[in-house]
PDB file of C-alpha atoms and ligand atoms in Angstrom:
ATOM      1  CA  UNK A   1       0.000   0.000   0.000  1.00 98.00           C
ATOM      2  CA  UNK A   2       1.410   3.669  -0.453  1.00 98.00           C
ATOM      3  CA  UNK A   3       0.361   6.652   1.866  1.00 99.00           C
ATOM      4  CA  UNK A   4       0.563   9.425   0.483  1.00 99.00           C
ATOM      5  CA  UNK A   5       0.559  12.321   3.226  1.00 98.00           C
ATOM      6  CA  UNK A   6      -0.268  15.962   2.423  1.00 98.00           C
ATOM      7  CA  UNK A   7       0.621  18.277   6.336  1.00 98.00           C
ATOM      8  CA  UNK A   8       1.798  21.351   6.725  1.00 97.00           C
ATOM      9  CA  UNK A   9       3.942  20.043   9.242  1.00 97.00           C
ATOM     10  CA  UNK A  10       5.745  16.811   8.188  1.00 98.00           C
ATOM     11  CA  UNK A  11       7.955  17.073  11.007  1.00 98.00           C
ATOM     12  CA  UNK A  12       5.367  15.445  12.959  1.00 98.00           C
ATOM     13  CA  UNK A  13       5.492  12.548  11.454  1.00 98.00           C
ATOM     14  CA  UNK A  14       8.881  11.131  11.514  1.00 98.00           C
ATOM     15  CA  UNK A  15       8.700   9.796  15.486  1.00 98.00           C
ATOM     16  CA  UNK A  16       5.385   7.857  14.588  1.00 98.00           C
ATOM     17  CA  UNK A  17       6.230   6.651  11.584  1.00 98.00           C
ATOM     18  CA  UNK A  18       9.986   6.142  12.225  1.00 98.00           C
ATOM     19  CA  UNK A  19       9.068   3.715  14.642  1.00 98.00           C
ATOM     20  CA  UNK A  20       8.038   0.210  16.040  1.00 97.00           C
ATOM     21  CA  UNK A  21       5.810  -1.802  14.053  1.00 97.00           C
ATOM     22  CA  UNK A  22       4.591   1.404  11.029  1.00 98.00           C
ATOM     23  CA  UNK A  23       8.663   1.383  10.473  1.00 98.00           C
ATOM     24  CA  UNK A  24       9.109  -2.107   9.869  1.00 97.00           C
ATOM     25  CA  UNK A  25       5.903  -2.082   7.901  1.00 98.00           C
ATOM     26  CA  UNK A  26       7.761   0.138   5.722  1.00 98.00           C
ATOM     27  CA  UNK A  27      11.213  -2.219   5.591  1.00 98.00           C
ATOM     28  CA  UNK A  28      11.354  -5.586   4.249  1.00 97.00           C
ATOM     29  CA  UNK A  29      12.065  -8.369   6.575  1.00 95.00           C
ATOM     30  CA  UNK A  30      14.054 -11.335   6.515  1.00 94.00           C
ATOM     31  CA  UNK A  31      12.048 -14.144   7.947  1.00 92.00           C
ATOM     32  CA  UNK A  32      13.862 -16.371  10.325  1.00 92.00           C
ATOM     33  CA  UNK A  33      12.377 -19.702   9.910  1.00 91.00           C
ATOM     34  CA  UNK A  34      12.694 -20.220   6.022  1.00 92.00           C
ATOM     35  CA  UNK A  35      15.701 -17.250   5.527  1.00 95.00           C
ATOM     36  CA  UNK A  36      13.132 -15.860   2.873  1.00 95.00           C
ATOM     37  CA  UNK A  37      12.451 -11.736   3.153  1.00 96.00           C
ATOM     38  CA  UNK A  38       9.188 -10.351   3.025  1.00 95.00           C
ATOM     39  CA  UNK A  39       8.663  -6.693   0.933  1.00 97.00           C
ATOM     40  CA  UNK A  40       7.727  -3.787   2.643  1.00 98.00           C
ATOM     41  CA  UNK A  41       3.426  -3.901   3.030  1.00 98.00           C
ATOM     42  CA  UNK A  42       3.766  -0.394   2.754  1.00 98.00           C
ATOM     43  CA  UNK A  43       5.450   2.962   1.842  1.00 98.00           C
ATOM     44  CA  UNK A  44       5.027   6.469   3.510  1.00 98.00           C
ATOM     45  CA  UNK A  45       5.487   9.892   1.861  1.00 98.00           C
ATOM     46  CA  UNK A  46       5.087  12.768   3.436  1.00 98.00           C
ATOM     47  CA  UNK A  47       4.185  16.105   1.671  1.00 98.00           C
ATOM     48  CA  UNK A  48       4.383  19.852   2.559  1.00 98.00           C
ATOM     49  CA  UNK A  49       1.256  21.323   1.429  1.00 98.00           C
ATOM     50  CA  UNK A  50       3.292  24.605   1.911  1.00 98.00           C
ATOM     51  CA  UNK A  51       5.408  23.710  -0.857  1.00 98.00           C
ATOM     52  CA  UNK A  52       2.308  24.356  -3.619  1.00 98.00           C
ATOM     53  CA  UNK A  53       1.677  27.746  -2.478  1.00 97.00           C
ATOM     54  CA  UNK A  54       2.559  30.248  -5.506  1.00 96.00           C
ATOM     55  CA  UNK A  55       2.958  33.472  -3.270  1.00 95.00           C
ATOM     56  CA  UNK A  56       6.358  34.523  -1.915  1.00 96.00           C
ATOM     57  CA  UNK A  57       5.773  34.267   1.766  1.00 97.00           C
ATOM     58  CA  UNK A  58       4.715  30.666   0.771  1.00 97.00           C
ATOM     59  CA  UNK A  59       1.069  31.688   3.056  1.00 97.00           C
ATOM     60  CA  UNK A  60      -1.322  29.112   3.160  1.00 97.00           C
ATOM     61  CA  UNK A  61      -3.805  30.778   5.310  1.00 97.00           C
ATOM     62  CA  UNK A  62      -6.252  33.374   5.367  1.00 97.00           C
ATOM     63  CA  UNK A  63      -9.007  34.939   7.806  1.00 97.00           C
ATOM     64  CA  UNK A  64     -12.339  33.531   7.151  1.00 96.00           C
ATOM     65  CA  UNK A  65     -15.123  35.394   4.925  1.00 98.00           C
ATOM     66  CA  UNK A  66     -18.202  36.089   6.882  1.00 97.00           C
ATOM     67  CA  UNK A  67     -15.862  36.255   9.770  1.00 97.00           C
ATOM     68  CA  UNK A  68     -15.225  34.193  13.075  1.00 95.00           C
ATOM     69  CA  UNK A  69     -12.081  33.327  14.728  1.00 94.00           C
ATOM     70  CA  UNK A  70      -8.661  31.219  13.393  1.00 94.00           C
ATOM     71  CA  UNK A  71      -7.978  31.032   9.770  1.00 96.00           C
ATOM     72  CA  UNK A  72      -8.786  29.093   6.961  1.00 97.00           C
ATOM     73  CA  UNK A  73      -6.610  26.725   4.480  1.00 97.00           C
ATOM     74  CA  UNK A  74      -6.632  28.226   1.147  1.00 98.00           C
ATOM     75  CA  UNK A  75      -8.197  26.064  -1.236  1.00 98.00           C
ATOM     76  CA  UNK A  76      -5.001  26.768  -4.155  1.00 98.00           C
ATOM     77  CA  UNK A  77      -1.940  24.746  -2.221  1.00 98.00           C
ATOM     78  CA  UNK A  78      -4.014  22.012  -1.316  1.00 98.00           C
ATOM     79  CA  UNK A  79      -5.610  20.830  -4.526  1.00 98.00           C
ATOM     80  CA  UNK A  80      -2.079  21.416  -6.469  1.00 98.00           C
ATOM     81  CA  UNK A  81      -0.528  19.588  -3.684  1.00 98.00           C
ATOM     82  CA  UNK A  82      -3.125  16.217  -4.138  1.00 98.00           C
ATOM     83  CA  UNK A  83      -2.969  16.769  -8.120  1.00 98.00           C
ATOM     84  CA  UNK A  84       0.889  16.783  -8.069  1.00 98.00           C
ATOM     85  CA  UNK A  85       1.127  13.644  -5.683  1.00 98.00           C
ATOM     86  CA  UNK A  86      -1.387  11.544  -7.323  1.00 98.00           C
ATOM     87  CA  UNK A  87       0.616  12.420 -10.793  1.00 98.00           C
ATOM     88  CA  UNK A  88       3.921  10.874  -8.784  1.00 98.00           C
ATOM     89  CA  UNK A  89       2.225   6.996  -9.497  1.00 98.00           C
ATOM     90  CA  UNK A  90      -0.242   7.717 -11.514  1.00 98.00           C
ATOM     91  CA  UNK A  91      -1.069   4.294 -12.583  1.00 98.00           C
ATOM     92  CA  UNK A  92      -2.229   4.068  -8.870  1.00 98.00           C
ATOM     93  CA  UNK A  93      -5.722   5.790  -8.061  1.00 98.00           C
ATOM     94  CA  UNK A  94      -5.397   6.711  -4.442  1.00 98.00           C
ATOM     95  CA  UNK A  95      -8.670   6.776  -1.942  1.00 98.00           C
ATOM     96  CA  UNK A  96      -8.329  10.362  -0.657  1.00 99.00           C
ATOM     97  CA  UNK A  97      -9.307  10.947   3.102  1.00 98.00           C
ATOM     98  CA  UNK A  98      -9.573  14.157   5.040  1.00 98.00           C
ATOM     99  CA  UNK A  99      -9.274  14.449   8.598  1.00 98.00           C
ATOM    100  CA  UNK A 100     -11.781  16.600  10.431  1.00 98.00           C
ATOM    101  CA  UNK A 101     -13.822  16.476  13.490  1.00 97.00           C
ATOM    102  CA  UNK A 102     -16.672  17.075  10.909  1.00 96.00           C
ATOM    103  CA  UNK A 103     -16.268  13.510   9.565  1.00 97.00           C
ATOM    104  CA  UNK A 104     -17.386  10.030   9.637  1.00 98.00           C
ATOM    105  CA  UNK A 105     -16.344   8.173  12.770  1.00 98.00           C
ATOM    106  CA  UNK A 106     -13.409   5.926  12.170  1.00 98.00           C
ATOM    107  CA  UNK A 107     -13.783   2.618  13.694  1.00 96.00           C
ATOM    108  CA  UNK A 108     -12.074  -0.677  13.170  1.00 96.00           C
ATOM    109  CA  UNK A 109     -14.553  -1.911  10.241  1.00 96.00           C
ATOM    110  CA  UNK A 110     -13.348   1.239   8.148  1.00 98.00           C
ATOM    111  CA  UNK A 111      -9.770   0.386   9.021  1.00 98.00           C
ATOM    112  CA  UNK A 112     -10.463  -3.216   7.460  1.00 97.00           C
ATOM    113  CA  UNK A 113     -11.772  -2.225   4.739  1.00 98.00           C
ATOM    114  CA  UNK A 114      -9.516   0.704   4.062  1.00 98.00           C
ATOM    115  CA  UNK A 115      -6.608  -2.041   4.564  1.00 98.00           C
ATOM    116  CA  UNK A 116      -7.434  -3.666   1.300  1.00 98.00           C
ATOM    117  CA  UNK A 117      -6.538  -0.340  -0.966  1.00 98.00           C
ATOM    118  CA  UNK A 118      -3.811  -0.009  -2.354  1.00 98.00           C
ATOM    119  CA  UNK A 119      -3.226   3.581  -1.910  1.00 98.00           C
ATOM    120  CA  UNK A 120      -4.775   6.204   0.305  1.00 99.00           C
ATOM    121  CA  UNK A 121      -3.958   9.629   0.395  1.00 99.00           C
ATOM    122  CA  UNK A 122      -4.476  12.143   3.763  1.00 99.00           C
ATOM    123  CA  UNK A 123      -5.190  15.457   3.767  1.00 98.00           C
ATOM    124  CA  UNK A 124      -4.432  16.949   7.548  1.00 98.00           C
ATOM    125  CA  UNK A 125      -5.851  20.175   7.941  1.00 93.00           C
ATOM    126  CA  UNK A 126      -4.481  22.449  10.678  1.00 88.00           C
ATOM    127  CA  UNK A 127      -6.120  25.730  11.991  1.00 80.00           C
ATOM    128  CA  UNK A 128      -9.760  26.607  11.744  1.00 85.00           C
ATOM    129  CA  UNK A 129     -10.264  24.390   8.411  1.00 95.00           C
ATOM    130  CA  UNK A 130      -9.629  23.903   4.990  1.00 98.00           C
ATOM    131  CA  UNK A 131     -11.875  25.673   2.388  1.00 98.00           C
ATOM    132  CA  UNK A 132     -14.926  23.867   1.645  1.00 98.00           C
ATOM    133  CA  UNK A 133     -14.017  24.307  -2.205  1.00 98.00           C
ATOM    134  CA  UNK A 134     -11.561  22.161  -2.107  1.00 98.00           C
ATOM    135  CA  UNK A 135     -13.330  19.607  -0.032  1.00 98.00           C
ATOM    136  CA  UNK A 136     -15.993  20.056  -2.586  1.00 98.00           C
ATOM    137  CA  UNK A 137     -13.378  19.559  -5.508  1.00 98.00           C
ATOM    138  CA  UNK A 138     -11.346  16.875  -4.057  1.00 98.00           C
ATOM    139  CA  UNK A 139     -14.326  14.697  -2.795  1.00 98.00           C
ATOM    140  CA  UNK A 140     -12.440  12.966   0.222  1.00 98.00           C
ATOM    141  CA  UNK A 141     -13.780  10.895   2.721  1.00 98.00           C
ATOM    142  CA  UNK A 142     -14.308  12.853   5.642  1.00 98.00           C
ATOM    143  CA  UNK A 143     -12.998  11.320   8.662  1.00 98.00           C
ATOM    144  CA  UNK A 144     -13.188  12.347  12.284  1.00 98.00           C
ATOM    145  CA  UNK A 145     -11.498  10.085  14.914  1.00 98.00           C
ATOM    146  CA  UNK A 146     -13.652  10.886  18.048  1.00 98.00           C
ATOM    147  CA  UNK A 147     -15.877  13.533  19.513  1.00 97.00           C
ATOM    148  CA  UNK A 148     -13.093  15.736  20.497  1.00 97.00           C
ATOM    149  CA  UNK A 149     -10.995  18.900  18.732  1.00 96.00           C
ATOM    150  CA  UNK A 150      -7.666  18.190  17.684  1.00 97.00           C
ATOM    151  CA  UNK A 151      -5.482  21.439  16.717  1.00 96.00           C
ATOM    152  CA  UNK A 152      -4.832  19.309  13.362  1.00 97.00           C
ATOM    153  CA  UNK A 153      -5.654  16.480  11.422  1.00 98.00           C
ATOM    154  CA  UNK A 154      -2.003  15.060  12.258  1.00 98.00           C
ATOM    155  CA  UNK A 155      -2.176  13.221  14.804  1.00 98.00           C
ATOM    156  CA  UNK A 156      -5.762  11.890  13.491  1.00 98.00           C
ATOM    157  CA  UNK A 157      -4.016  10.703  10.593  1.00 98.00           C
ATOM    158  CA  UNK A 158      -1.260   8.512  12.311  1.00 98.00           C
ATOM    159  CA  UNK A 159      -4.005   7.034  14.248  1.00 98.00           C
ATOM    160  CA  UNK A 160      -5.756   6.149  10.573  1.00 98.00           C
ATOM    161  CA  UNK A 161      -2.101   5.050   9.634  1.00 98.00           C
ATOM    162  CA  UNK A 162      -1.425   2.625  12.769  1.00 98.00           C
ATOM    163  CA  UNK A 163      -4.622   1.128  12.940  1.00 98.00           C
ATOM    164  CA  UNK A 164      -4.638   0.121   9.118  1.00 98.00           C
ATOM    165  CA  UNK A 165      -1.475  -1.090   8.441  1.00 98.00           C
ATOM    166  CA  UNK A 166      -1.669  -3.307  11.283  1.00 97.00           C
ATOM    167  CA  UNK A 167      -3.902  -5.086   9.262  1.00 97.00           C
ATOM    168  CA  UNK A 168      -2.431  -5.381   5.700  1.00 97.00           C
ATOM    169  CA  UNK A 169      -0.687  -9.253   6.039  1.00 95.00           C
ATOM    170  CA  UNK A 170       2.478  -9.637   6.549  1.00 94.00           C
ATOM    171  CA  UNK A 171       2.357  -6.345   8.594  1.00 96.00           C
ATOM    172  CA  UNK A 172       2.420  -8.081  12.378  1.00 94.00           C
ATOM    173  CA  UNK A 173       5.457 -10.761  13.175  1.00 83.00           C
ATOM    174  CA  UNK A 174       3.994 -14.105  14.406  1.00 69.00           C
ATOM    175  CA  UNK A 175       3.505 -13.033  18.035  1.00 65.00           C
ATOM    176  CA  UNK A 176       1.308 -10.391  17.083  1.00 69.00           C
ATOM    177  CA  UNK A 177      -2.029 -10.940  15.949  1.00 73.00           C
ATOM    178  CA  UNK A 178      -4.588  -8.118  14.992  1.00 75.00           C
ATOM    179  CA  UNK A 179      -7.555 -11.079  15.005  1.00 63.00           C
ATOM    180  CA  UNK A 180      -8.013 -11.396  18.933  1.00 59.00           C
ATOM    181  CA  UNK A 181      -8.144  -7.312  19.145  1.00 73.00           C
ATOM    182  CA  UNK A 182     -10.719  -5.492  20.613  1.00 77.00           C
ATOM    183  CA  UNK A 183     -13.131  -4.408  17.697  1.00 83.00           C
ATOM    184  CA  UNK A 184     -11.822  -7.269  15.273  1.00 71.00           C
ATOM    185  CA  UNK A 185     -14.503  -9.431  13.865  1.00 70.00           C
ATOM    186  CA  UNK A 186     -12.818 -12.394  15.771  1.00 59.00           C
ATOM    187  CA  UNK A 187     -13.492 -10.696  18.907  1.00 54.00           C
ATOM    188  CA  UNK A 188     -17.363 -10.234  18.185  1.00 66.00           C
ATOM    189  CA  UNK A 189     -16.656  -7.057  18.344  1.00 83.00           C
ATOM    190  CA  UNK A 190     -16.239  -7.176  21.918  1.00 93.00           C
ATOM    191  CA  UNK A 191     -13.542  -5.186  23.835  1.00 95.00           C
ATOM    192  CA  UNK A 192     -10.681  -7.354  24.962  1.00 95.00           C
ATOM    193  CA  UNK A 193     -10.105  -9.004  27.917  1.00 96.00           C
ATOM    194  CA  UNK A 194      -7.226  -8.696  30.400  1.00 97.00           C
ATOM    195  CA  UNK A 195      -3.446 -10.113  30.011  1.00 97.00           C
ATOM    196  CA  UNK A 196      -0.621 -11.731  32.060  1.00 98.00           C
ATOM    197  CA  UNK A 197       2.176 -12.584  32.117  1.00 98.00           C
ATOM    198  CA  UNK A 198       5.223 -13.645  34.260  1.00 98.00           C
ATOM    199  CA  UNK A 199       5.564 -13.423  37.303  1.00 98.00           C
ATOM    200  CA  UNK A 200       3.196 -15.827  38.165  1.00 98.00           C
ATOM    201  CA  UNK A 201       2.480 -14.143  41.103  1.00 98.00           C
ATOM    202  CA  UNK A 202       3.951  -9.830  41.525  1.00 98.00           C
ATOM    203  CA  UNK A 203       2.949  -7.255  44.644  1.00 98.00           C
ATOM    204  CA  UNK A 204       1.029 -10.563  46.499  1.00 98.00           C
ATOM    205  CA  UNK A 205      -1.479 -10.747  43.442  1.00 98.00           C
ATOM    206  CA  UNK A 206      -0.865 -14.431  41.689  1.00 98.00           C
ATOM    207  CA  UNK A 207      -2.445 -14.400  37.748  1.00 98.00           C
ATOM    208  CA  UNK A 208      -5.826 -16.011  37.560  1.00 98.00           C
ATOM    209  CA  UNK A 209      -5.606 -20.258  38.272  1.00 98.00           C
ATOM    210  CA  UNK A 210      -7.526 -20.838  34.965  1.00 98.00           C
ATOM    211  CA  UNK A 211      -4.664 -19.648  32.554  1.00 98.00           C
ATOM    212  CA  UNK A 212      -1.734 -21.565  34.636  1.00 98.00           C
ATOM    213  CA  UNK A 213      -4.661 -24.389  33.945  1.00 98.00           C
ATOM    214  CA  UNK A 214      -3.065 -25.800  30.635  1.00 98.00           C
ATOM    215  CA  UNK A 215      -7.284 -26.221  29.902  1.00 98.00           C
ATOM    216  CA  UNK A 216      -7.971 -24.479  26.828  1.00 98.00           C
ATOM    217  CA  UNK A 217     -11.513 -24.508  26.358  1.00 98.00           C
ATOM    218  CA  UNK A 218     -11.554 -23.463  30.365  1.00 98.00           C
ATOM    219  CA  UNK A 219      -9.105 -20.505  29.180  1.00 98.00           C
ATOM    220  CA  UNK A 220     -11.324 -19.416  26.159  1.00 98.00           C
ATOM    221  CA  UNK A 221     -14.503 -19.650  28.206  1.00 98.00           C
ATOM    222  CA  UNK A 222     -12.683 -17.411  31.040  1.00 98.00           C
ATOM    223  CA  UNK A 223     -11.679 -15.077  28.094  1.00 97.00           C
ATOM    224  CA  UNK A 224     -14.956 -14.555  26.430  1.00 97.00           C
ATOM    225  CA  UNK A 225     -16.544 -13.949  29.829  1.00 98.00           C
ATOM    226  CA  UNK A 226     -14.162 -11.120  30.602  1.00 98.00           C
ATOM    227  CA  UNK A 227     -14.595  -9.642  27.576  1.00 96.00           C
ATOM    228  CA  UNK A 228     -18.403  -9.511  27.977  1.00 97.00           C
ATOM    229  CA  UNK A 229     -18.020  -8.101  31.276  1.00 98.00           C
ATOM    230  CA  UNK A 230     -15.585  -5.328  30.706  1.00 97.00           C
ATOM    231  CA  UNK A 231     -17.622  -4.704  26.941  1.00 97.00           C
ATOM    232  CA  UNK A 232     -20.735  -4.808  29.728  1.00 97.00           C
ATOM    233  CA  UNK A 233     -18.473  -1.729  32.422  1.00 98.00           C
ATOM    234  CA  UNK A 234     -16.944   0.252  29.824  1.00 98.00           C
ATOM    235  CA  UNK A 235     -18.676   0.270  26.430  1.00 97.00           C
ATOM    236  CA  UNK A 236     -22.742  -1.280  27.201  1.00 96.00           C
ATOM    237  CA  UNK A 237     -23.287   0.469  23.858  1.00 94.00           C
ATOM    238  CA  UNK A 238     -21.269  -2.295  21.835  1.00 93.00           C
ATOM    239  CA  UNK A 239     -23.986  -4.789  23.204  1.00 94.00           C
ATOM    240  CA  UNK A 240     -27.033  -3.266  21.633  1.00 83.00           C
ATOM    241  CA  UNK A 241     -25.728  -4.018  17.739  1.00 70.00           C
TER     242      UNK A 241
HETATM  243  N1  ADE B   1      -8.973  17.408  13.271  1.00 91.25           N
HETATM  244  C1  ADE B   1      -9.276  18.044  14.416  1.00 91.25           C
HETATM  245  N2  ADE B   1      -9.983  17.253  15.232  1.00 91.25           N
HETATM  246  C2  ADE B   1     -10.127  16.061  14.596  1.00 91.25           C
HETATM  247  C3  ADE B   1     -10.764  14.831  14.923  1.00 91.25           C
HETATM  248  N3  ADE B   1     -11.410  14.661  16.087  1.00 91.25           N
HETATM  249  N4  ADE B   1     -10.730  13.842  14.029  1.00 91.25           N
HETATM  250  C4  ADE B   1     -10.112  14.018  12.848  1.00 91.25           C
HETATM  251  N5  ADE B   1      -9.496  15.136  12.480  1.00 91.25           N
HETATM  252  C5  ADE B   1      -9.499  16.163  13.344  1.00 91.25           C
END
């Protein structure tokens, strides 16, 4: 998959996706067990809307007509930035997505299906928003990733980024699984349930007998209750779908 990234501050992305399991997404792998390597599932770039501005002081924004506070995204830089991206693989059609609180909730169904493209493109807006005329133009999915206001789409973004390419194969090593998750369809949809691990016993609190059991169907049964009683605490609303 490539992910194309239009920001007006790239910067922000290099911890996130420099790291942990989105950087070795990004890196091919040699597999132990039959010394074959694996391609990358994915490739990141990372473009400065700024950089399609055609005025000297390379200004993106500008107050908003009918008035109101912060400033609005010009519509020029970012439709020249998407056009000239989408021109660099062109045989490619990218999904474009915008982040804004105005969106679409993102949830884990979206992130399965979106994991199945083979290119998406994000548009992170930063400041009050991005004219509507480009939105209108560009046609993106509108995504927002909770009921909250981020100063940006940026960080909205990486969490599109991280919870997607989890999910494109060869993404996770063998240890990890995305099935069991929270949210996945193998989970029912049903939060997760608690972990442990060694010490068998740490601060006078020993791990539940049932996993040092060895009984698996006793284990799974243990697991599917405590998933329907933390879905039942924390999230009741997953229980009425
Ligand atoms: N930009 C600002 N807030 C956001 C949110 N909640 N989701 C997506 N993009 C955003």
């Amino acid at each position: 998959m490539r992910i194309d990234i239009l920001t007006l501050f790239p910067e922000m992305f290099q911890g996130v996706l420099g790291s942990s399991i989105l950087k070795r997404a990004a890196e091919p792998v040699l597999i132990k067990s039959d010394s074959t390597t694996r391609p990358p599932v994915c490739s990141y770039h990372v473009h400065n809307i700024r950089d399609h501005t055609t005025n000297r002081h390379q200004k993106v924004d500008q107050p908003p007509y009918g008035g109101g506070p912060g400033m609005v995204i010009q519509p020029q830089p970012v439709y020249d930035c998407v056009q000239a991206v989408e021109a660099e693989q062109s045989d490619t059609s990218a999904r474009r997505i915008h982040l804004t609180p105005t969106g679409k909730p993102w949830t884990q169904k979206l992130a399965e299906e979106y994991a199945q493209l083979p290119r998406i493109l994000l548009i992170a807006g930063h400041y009050e928003a991005i004219d509507q005329r480009a939105i209108d133009t560009l046609q993106p999915d509108e995504i927002s990733i909770g009921d909250y206001v981020l100063s940006g789409g940026e960080l909205a973004a990486m969490v599109l980024i991280d919870s997607i390419v989890r999910l494109i194969p060869g993404a996770l090593g063998h240890d990890e699984s995305a099935h069991n998750d929270s949210f996945s369809e193998g989970a029912k949809r049903l939060l997760d349930h608690p972990h442990y691990t060694r010490p068998a016993v740490w601060n006078d609190m020993p791990v539940p007998d049932v996993l040092m059991s060895g009984n698996h169907a006793h284990i799974e049964k243990w697991r599917e209750e405590q998933s329907l009683k933390i879905t039942q605490q924390n999230r009741p609303d997953l229980l009425n779908h």
